Coordinates of C-alpha atoms and ligand atoms in Angstrom, one line a residue:
M123 CA -161.9 71.7 -193.6
S124 CA -160.0 70.9 -189.8
Q125 CA -160.8 67.6 -188.7
S126 CA -161.6 66.9 -184.7
R127 CA -159.1 65.7 -183.0
K128 CA -158.0 65.3 -179.0
L129 CA -155.2 66.7 -177.8
Y130 CA -153.4 65.6 -174.4
I131 CA -150.8 68.2 -172.8
K132 CA -148.9 67.1 -170.2
T133 CA -147.6 70.0 -168.4
Y134 CA -144.1 70.1 -166.3
G135 CA -142.6 72.8 -164.1
C136 CA -143.6 76.7 -163.7
Q137 CA -146.8 78.8 -164.0
M138 CA -145.1 79.9 -167.2
N139 CA -145.4 76.4 -168.7
V140 CA -149.1 76.5 -167.2
Y141 CA -149.5 79.8 -169.4
D142 CA -147.4 78.1 -172.2
S143 CA -149.9 75.4 -172.5
E144 CA -153.1 77.1 -172.4
R145 CA -151.9 78.8 -175.2
M146 CA -150.5 76.2 -177.2
A147 CA -153.7 74.3 -177.1
E148 CA -155.3 77.4 -177.9
A149 CA -153.0 77.4 -181.3
L150 CA -154.1 73.6 -182.0
G151 CA -157.9 74.3 -181.9
G152 CA -157.6 76.2 -185.0
Q153 CA -156.3 72.6 -186.3
G154 CA -159.4 71.2 -184.8
Y155 CA -157.9 69.6 -181.6
T156 CA -160.2 69.8 -178.3
Q157 CA -158.3 68.6 -175.4
T158 CA -158.9 65.1 -173.3
D159 CA -157.4 64.6 -170.1
T160 CA -156.2 61.1 -170.9
P161 CA -153.6 60.3 -173.3
D162 CA -155.1 57.2 -174.1
D163 CA -158.1 58.9 -176.6
A164 CA -155.5 61.5 -177.6
D165 CA -154.5 62.1 -181.4
M166 CA -151.3 63.9 -180.5
I167 CA -149.8 64.3 -177.2
V168 CA -147.3 66.9 -176.3
L169 CA -144.9 67.1 -172.9
N170 CA -144.3 70.4 -172.1
T171 CA -141.4 70.1 -170.5
C172 CA -139.4 71.9 -167.8
H173 CA -135.5 72.0 -167.2
I174 CA -135.1 73.2 -163.7
R175 CA -134.5 70.0 -161.7
E176 CA -132.5 67.0 -161.9
K177 CA -131.9 64.5 -164.5
A178 CA -135.1 66.2 -166.2
A179 CA -134.4 64.9 -169.9
E180 CA -134.1 61.5 -168.4
K181 CA -137.5 61.6 -166.8
V182 CA -138.7 62.9 -170.3
Y183 CA -137.7 60.1 -171.7
S184 CA -138.9 57.7 -170.0
E185 CA -142.4 59.1 -169.7
L186 CA -141.9 59.1 -173.7
G187 CA -141.1 55.0 -173.7
R188 CA -144.9 55.1 -172.1
F189 CA -146.3 55.8 -175.3
R190 CA -144.8 53.1 -177.3
Q191 CA -147.9 50.9 -176.8
L192 CA -150.2 53.7 -177.7
K193 CA -148.5 55.1 -181.2
A194 CA -148.1 50.3 -182.1
D195 CA -152.5 50.8 -181.8
K196 CA -152.8 54.2 -183.0
P197 CA -150.0 54.7 -186.0
D198 CA -151.6 58.2 -186.7
L199 CA -150.8 59.3 -183.5
K200 CA -148.8 62.2 -183.2
I201 CA -146.2 63.1 -179.8
G202 CA -144.4 66.4 -179.3
V203 CA -141.9 67.6 -176.6
A204 CA -142.2 71.4 -175.8
G205 CA -141.0 73.4 -173.3
C206 CA -137.4 73.6 -171.5
V207 CA -136.6 70.1 -172.3
A208 CA -137.0 70.5 -176.0
Q209 CA -134.9 73.1 -176.3
A210 CA -132.1 71.7 -174.2
E211 CA -132.1 68.9 -176.5
G212 CA -133.1 69.8 -180.0
E213 CA -132.7 67.2 -181.9
E214 CA -131.4 64.7 -179.1
I215 CA -135.3 64.1 -179.0
M216 CA -136.0 62.3 -181.9
R217 CA -132.7 60.5 -182.1
R218 CA -132.6 59.0 -179.0
Q219 CA -136.5 58.4 -178.9
P220 CA -138.2 57.9 -182.7
L221 CA -142.0 57.8 -181.5
V222 CA -141.3 61.9 -181.7
D223 CA -142.8 63.5 -184.3
L224 CA -143.1 67.2 -183.4
V225 CA -139.9 69.4 -181.1
V226 CA -140.6 73.1 -180.2
G227 CA -138.7 74.7 -177.9
P228 CA -140.3 77.6 -176.1
Q229 CA -140.0 80.6 -178.6
S230 CA -141.9 79.1 -181.1
Y231 CA -145.1 78.0 -180.2
H232 CA -147.0 80.3 -182.8
R233 CA -145.2 77.8 -185.0
L234 CA -147.0 75.0 -183.2
P235 CA -150.0 74.3 -185.7
A236 CA -147.7 74.4 -189.1
L237 CA -145.7 72.2 -187.6
E238 CA -148.3 70.0 -186.6
A239 CA -149.5 69.7 -190.1
R240 CA -145.6 69.0 -190.8
A241 CA -145.7 66.0 -188.6
R242 CA -149.5 64.5 -189.7
A243 CA -147.6 64.6 -193.3
G244 CA -145.1 62.4 -191.8
E245 CA -142.6 64.7 -191.6
K246 CA -140.4 64.9 -188.4
A247 CA -141.2 68.7 -187.5
L248 CA -138.5 70.5 -185.3
D249 CA -138.5 74.1 -184.1
T250 CA -136.1 75.2 -181.7
D251 CA -134.9 79.0 -183.1
F252 CA -135.2 82.3 -181.0
P253 CA -137.2 83.6 -184.1
E254 CA -137.2 87.8 -184.6
E255 CA -140.5 88.0 -184.9
A256 CA -142.5 88.1 -181.5
K257 CA -144.5 84.6 -180.6
F258 CA -147.4 86.4 -178.7
D259 CA -148.4 88.7 -181.6
D260 CA -147.7 85.7 -184.1
L261 CA -150.2 83.9 -181.1
P262 CA -154.1 83.3 -182.8
A263 CA -156.5 85.2 -181.0
R264 CA -157.6 83.8 -177.5
P265 CA -160.9 82.6 -177.8
K266 CA -163.9 84.2 -176.0
A267 CA -165.1 81.2 -173.8
T268 CA -165.8 81.5 -170.3
R269 CA -163.0 80.8 -168.0
G270 CA -162.0 80.1 -164.5
P271 CA -161.8 83.4 -162.1
T272 CA -157.8 83.5 -162.0
A273 CA -155.5 83.7 -165.2
F274 CA -151.6 83.7 -165.8
L275 CA -150.6 86.1 -168.0
T276 CA -147.0 85.8 -169.5
V277 CA -145.7 89.7 -169.8
Q278 CA -141.7 88.9 -169.8
E279 CA -139.7 86.1 -171.0
G280 CA -136.2 85.0 -170.7
C281 CA -133.3 86.6 -168.6
D282 CA -129.8 88.0 -168.4
K283 CA -128.7 87.3 -165.1
F284 CA -126.7 84.3 -165.4
C285 CA -126.9 83.1 -161.8
A286 CA -124.1 80.2 -161.7
F287 CA -126.6 77.9 -161.3
C288 CA -129.7 78.4 -163.7
V289 CA -130.3 77.0 -166.8
V290 CA -132.8 79.5 -167.8
P291 CA -131.0 81.9 -170.2
Y292 CA -129.9 79.1 -172.1
T293 CA -133.1 77.4 -172.6
R294 CA -135.8 80.9 -172.6
G295 CA -133.0 83.1 -174.0
A296 CA -132.5 86.6 -173.5
E297 CA -135.2 88.9 -171.5
V298 CA -137.7 90.0 -173.9
S299 CA -141.0 92.4 -172.2
R300 CA -144.7 92.5 -174.4
P301 CA -145.7 95.8 -175.4
A302 CA -147.9 97.2 -172.6
A303 CA -151.1 97.7 -174.7
R304 CA -151.2 94.0 -175.6
V305 CA -150.8 92.8 -172.1
L306 CA -153.3 95.2 -171.5
D307 CA -155.5 94.3 -174.3
E308 CA -155.3 90.1 -173.2
A309 CA -156.2 91.2 -169.5
R310 CA -159.1 93.2 -171.0
G311 CA -160.0 89.8 -173.0
L312 CA -160.1 87.7 -169.9
V313 CA -161.7 89.7 -167.9
E314 CA -164.8 89.5 -170.2
R315 CA -164.3 85.6 -169.9
G316 CA -164.9 86.1 -166.2
V317 CA -161.4 86.2 -164.8
R318 CA -160.6 88.4 -161.8
E319 CA -157.6 88.0 -160.5
I320 CA -154.7 88.3 -162.9
T321 CA -150.9 87.1 -162.4
L322 CA -148.6 88.4 -164.4
L323 CA -145.7 85.9 -165.1
G324 CA -142.1 86.5 -166.2
Q325 CA -139.2 84.5 -165.1
N326 CA -137.8 87.9 -164.4
V327 CA -141.1 89.7 -164.0
N328 CA -139.9 93.0 -162.4
A329 CA -138.0 93.4 -164.8
Y330 CA -140.5 94.1 -167.6
H331 CA -140.0 96.9 -169.7
G332 CA -142.8 97.1 -172.1
H333 CA -144.4 99.8 -170.3
D334 CA -142.5 103.4 -169.5
G335 CA -143.0 102.7 -165.9
G336 CA -142.1 99.4 -165.9
L337 CA -143.8 96.8 -163.9
A338 CA -145.5 99.3 -161.8
G339 CA -147.2 101.4 -164.2
L340 CA -148.3 98.0 -166.0
V341 CA -150.2 97.0 -162.8
L342 CA -151.4 100.8 -162.0
D343 CA -153.1 100.4 -166.0
L344 CA -153.9 97.1 -165.0
S345 CA -156.1 98.3 -162.2
A346 CA -158.0 100.1 -163.7
I347 CA -159.4 97.7 -165.5
D348 CA -163.2 96.8 -164.2
G349 CA -163.8 94.0 -163.3
L350 CA -160.1 92.5 -162.1
E351 CA -160.1 92.4 -158.7
R352 CA -156.8 91.0 -158.1
I353 CA -153.1 91.6 -159.4
R354 CA -150.4 89.5 -158.5
Y355 CA -147.0 88.8 -160.1
T356 CA -143.7 86.4 -159.7
T357 CA -140.6 85.7 -160.2
S358 CA -139.1 88.9 -158.8
H359 CA -135.3 89.3 -158.8
P360 CA -134.2 91.6 -155.9
N361 CA -132.1 93.7 -157.4
D362 CA -135.0 94.5 -160.4
M363 CA -137.8 95.4 -156.9
D364 CA -137.6 99.7 -157.8
D365 CA -139.0 102.1 -155.8
A366 CA -142.4 103.1 -157.9
L367 CA -142.9 98.8 -157.5
I368 CA -142.1 98.9 -154.0
A369 CA -144.1 101.8 -153.8
A370 CA -147.1 100.1 -155.9
H371 CA -147.3 97.9 -152.6
G372 CA -148.8 100.0 -150.6
E373 CA -150.6 103.1 -153.3
I374 CA -152.5 100.2 -155.8
G375 CA -155.2 98.1 -153.5
K376 CA -156.1 95.6 -156.6
L377 CA -152.3 94.4 -156.1
M378 CA -152.0 91.4 -153.3
P379 CA -149.8 91.7 -150.6
Y380 CA -148.1 88.7 -151.4
L381 CA -144.5 88.6 -153.0
H382 CA -142.0 85.6 -154.0
L383 CA -138.7 87.1 -154.0
P384 CA -135.8 84.9 -154.0
V385 CA -133.0 85.2 -152.6
Q386 CA -130.8 81.6 -152.8
A387 CA -128.6 81.7 -149.9
G388 CA -127.9 83.7 -147.1
S389 CA -124.2 84.4 -147.3
D390 CA -122.7 87.0 -149.1
R391 CA -119.4 84.4 -150.4
V392 CA -121.7 82.3 -151.8
L393 CA -124.2 84.7 -153.5
K394 CA -121.0 86.0 -155.4
A395 CA -120.4 82.3 -156.6
M396 CA -124.2 82.1 -157.7
N397 CA -123.4 85.1 -159.1
R398 CA -126.9 86.8 -157.6
K399 CA -125.2 90.6 -157.8
H400 CA -127.0 91.4 -154.3
T401 CA -126.1 90.8 -150.7
A402 CA -127.8 89.6 -147.7
E403 CA -128.2 92.9 -146.5
S404 CA -129.2 95.0 -149.5
Y405 CA -131.3 91.9 -149.5
L406 CA -132.6 92.2 -145.9
H407 CA -132.5 96.4 -146.4
L408 CA -134.7 95.9 -149.6
I409 CA -137.5 93.6 -147.5
E410 CA -138.0 96.3 -144.9
R411 CA -138.7 99.2 -147.5
I412 CA -141.2 96.6 -149.0
R413 CA -142.5 96.2 -145.2
A414 CA -142.5 99.4 -145.0
A415 CA -144.5 100.6 -147.7
R416 CA -147.3 96.9 -147.5
P417 CA -146.6 95.9 -143.5
D418 CA -148.8 93.0 -143.8
I419 CA -147.0 91.7 -147.4
L420 CA -146.5 87.7 -147.0
L421 CA -143.0 86.9 -148.3
S422 CA -141.8 84.4 -150.3
G423 CA -138.3 82.9 -151.1
D424 CA -136.4 79.9 -153.0
F425 CA -133.4 78.8 -151.3
I426 CA -131.2 76.6 -152.5
V427 CA -128.6 74.5 -150.2
G428 CA -125.1 72.7 -150.8
F429 CA -124.3 75.5 -154.1
P430 CA -120.7 74.2 -154.7
G431 CA -118.6 75.7 -151.7
E432 CA -121.0 76.2 -149.3
T433 CA -119.5 75.3 -145.8
E434 CA -121.4 74.7 -142.7
E435 CA -121.0 78.4 -141.9
D436 CA -122.4 79.6 -145.4
F437 CA -125.2 77.4 -144.4
Q438 CA -125.5 78.9 -141.2
A439 CA -125.8 82.3 -142.6
T440 CA -129.1 81.1 -145.0
L441 CA -130.3 80.0 -141.6
D442 CA -130.1 83.5 -139.8
L443 CA -131.0 85.1 -143.0
V444 CA -134.4 83.3 -142.4
A445 CA -134.7 83.7 -139.4
E446 CA -134.7 87.7 -139.2
V447 CA -137.3 87.7 -142.2
E448 CA -140.0 85.0 -141.7
Y449 CA -141.2 83.8 -144.6
G450 CA -144.7 82.9 -145.1
Q451 CA -144.0 80.4 -147.4
C452 CA -141.1 78.8 -149.7
Y453 CA -139.5 76.0 -151.8
S454 CA -135.8 75.0 -151.0
F455 CA -133.5 72.3 -153.3
K456 CA -130.5 70.5 -153.1
Y457 CA -127.8 72.5 -155.4
S458 CA -128.1 69.9 -158.5
P459 CA -125.9 70.5 -161.6
R460 CA -127.1 72.0 -165.0
P461 CA -124.8 70.8 -167.9
G462 CA -123.8 73.7 -169.8
T463 CA -123.4 76.2 -166.4
P464 CA -120.6 77.4 -164.7
A465 CA -121.3 76.3 -161.0
A466 CA -121.5 72.8 -162.9
E467 CA -117.8 72.3 -163.1
K468 CA -117.5 73.4 -159.4
A469 CA -116.6 70.9 -156.6
H470 CA -119.4 69.4 -155.3
V471 CA -121.0 69.4 -151.5
D472 CA -121.4 65.5 -151.0
E473 CA -125.0 64.7 -151.3
A474 CA -125.4 63.7 -147.4
T475 CA -124.6 67.1 -146.1
K476 CA -127.5 68.4 -148.9
D477 CA -129.8 66.1 -147.7
D478 CA -128.8 67.0 -143.8
R479 CA -128.8 71.0 -144.8
L480 CA -132.2 70.7 -146.6
Q481 CA -133.9 69.0 -143.5
R482 CA -132.9 72.0 -141.4
L483 CA -133.8 74.8 -143.5
Q484 CA -137.6 72.9 -144.4
A485 CA -137.5 72.4 -140.7
L486 CA -137.0 76.4 -139.8
L487 CA -139.3 77.4 -142.7
K488 CA -141.8 75.2 -141.7
S489 CA -142.3 76.4 -138.3
Q490 CA -142.2 79.9 -140.0
Q491 CA -144.9 79.0 -142.2
H492 CA -147.3 77.6 -139.7
A493 CA -146.7 80.7 -137.3
V494 CA -147.8 83.1 -139.9
Q495 CA -150.9 81.1 -140.7
D496 CA -151.6 80.5 -136.8
R497 CA -151.8 84.7 -136.9
M498 CA -154.4 85.0 -139.4
V499 CA -156.3 83.1 -137.6
G500 CA -159.2 85.4 -136.0
R501 CA -158.4 87.7 -139.4
E502 CA -160.6 89.0 -142.2
V503 CA -159.4 88.1 -145.9
G504 CA -160.8 88.3 -149.1
V505 CA -161.5 84.6 -150.6
L506 CA -162.0 84.2 -154.5
F507 CA -163.4 81.0 -154.5
E508 CA -161.9 78.8 -157.3
K509 CA -163.9 75.5 -156.9
A510 CA -166.0 73.4 -154.5
G511 CA -164.4 71.4 -151.6
R512 CA -164.4 67.6 -150.7
E513 CA -167.1 68.5 -148.3
P514 CA -171.2 69.2 -149.0
G515 CA -171.4 72.9 -149.6
Q516 CA -167.7 73.9 -149.1
M517 CA -166.1 76.3 -151.4
V518 CA -162.7 76.9 -151.9
G519 CA -160.3 80.0 -152.7
K520 CA -157.6 81.9 -152.1
S521 CA -156.7 84.8 -149.4
E522 CA -155.1 87.6 -150.8
Y523 CA -152.1 86.5 -149.5
L524 CA -152.1 83.2 -151.7
H525 CA -153.6 81.0 -148.4
S526 CA -155.9 78.3 -149.5
V527 CA -159.0 79.2 -147.5
F528 CA -162.0 76.4 -146.9
V529 CA -165.3 77.9 -146.3
D530 CA -168.7 76.3 -145.8
A531 CA -170.6 78.3 -148.2
P532 CA -172.9 76.9 -150.0
N533 CA -174.7 79.3 -152.0
A534 CA -171.7 80.4 -153.0
R535 CA -170.1 80.4 -157.2
V536 CA -166.9 79.8 -158.4
G537 CA -165.9 83.6 -158.7
D538 CA -167.5 85.1 -155.8
L539 CA -165.0 87.3 -153.8
V540 CA -166.1 87.1 -150.5
P541 CA -165.4 88.3 -146.2
V542 CA -164.4 85.6 -144.2
T543 CA -163.3 85.3 -140.9
V544 CA -160.1 82.8 -140.7
T545 CA -161.1 80.3 -137.8
A546 CA -158.5 77.5 -138.1
S547 CA -154.9 76.4 -139.4
A548 CA -153.8 73.4 -140.9
P549 CA -150.9 71.7 -142.7
N550 CA -151.2 73.6 -145.7
S551 CA -154.3 75.9 -145.6
L552 CA -156.8 77.6 -143.3
A553 CA -160.3 77.3 -142.6
G554 CA -162.9 80.3 -142.4
R555 CA -166.4 81.1 -142.6
L556 CA -168.3 83.8 -144.1
R557 CA -168.8 87.1 -142.4
A558 CA -171.9 87.4 -143.0
A559 CA -173.1 83.9 -141.4
A560 CA -170.8 85.9 -138.7
Ligands
LIG238 N1 -136.0 83.6 -161.6 C1 -136.2 83.2 -160.1 C2 -135.4 84.3 -159.4 O1 -134.4 84.5 -159.7 O2 -135.0 83.8 -158.2 C3 -136.6 81.4 -160.5 C4 -135.8 81.2 -161.7 S1 -136.0 79.2 -161.3 C5 -136.9 78.7 -163.0 C6 -136.8 78.4 -159.5 C7 -135.9 78.3 -158.9 O3 -135.1 77.3 -158.9 C8 -134.8 79.2 -158.8 O4 -135.4 80.2 -157.7 C9 -134.2 78.6 -157.8 O5 -134.3 78.4 -156.6 C10 -134.1 76.6 -158.5 N2 -133.2 76.2 -159.0 C11 -132.7 76.7 -160.4 N3 -131.6 76.3 -160.6 C12 -131.2 75.0 -159.9 C13 -130.1 74.1 -159.0 N4 -129.4 74.0 -160.3 N5 -130.1 73.2 -158.7 C14 -131.2 73.4 -157.9 N6 -131.9 74.4 -157.7 C15 -131.9 75.4 -158.7
LIG239 FE1 -132.4 81.8 -162.9 FE2 -133.9 83.4 -162.2 FE3 -131.2 83.9 -161.8 FE4 -132.3 84.3 -164.3 S1 -132.5 85.3 -162.5 S2 -130.3 83.2 -164.0 S3 -134.0 82.5 -163.9 S4 -132.3 82.0 -161.0

């Protein structure tokens, strides 16, 4: 019989890691683990790591070093490393940090209970395979307990695009899609547990091919689930926005008017060097088509400045593209080399230039974000309440456009989806009042 034990998971990086942590915690639930939010009383600590940012591995090693005293006080404490750093570093982690008992790559989470048992028996347990069996099918069934109103649901993993700067194809492997029937089952289960909004996840989610109709077909089937009110998906590659998916934005009411569509740069020369396989013009044309299908859609994106060889003129092309699109919200990064990726071998732009470009780009993006938010004032949006706000009687939730909206709603409950009139725009959120109270 399994003993009652405590599990502390710390999650870094993207939403896919958030989903993976949830599934890992559920998988270890079968071994008697319940989650705790502090490492101090844990019997097992798992760092679910991300490799996308600079010095990711070094940060993981320094975080692990902090558990030395805990492990000395509690020799039975097991320490695991999961995620993309686990995949990239493999055995090296145990060599450099002997505190670590378990290393598991993102494709092997379904083997976590067996790995945990080996670690408990005193072995060093390592699994960074890309196994043949489908990970999601072999994970234990999801629990039935009621949960919050929003959920992530991974439908696709890995990437075959090989952008010259990116580690994802190496850490997450080739593109794999989950069969639609499984995704639909999982979605129904989530809705039964109180979920009203599902965000479909994939490194390249719009390349999803687990449904004959692609991602658009899956969204359409999901939209037929009673009680599921909102569907989102992220992250998409511009080259995989097919006609059906663009049309879906105009036709499927439950598909939210928000799209994260990274372009990375505005110069065709840089886009080519990045191996993005699209041009600035093809991206702008795509945006035009998406806006024709859903005029109010809010666009978001990712940008990299200071990619090897980027000149001031190239950077200006990025600013021009941003000015033309008008984004609602974006992420922007200085290029940083990832060992093993083609761009890492190239001559780099100096740090001061990267800093300067990042600042200029972020100033423009911020002004666009504010302008878009300011235009929301006076409009009516639907807000799905996710939690209580800081003020008494206040609730906070997301609008269709993914803005956080604070609303005075003393009688509302988490999970309510209510019409709200936007009354004010703050730097990173909106305020609104219940329409009924107007
Ligand atoms: N699949 C998505 C796409 O095609 O854009 C995003 C994947 S990646 C996890 C998220 C973002 O991190 C990328 O869009 C890119 O802007 C940024 N990124 C990836 N590698 C980077 C690097 N070496 N340096 C700086 N930013 C990077
Ligand atoms: Fe990385 Fe996205 Fe390019 Fe794939 S498409 S290599 S995940 S940036």
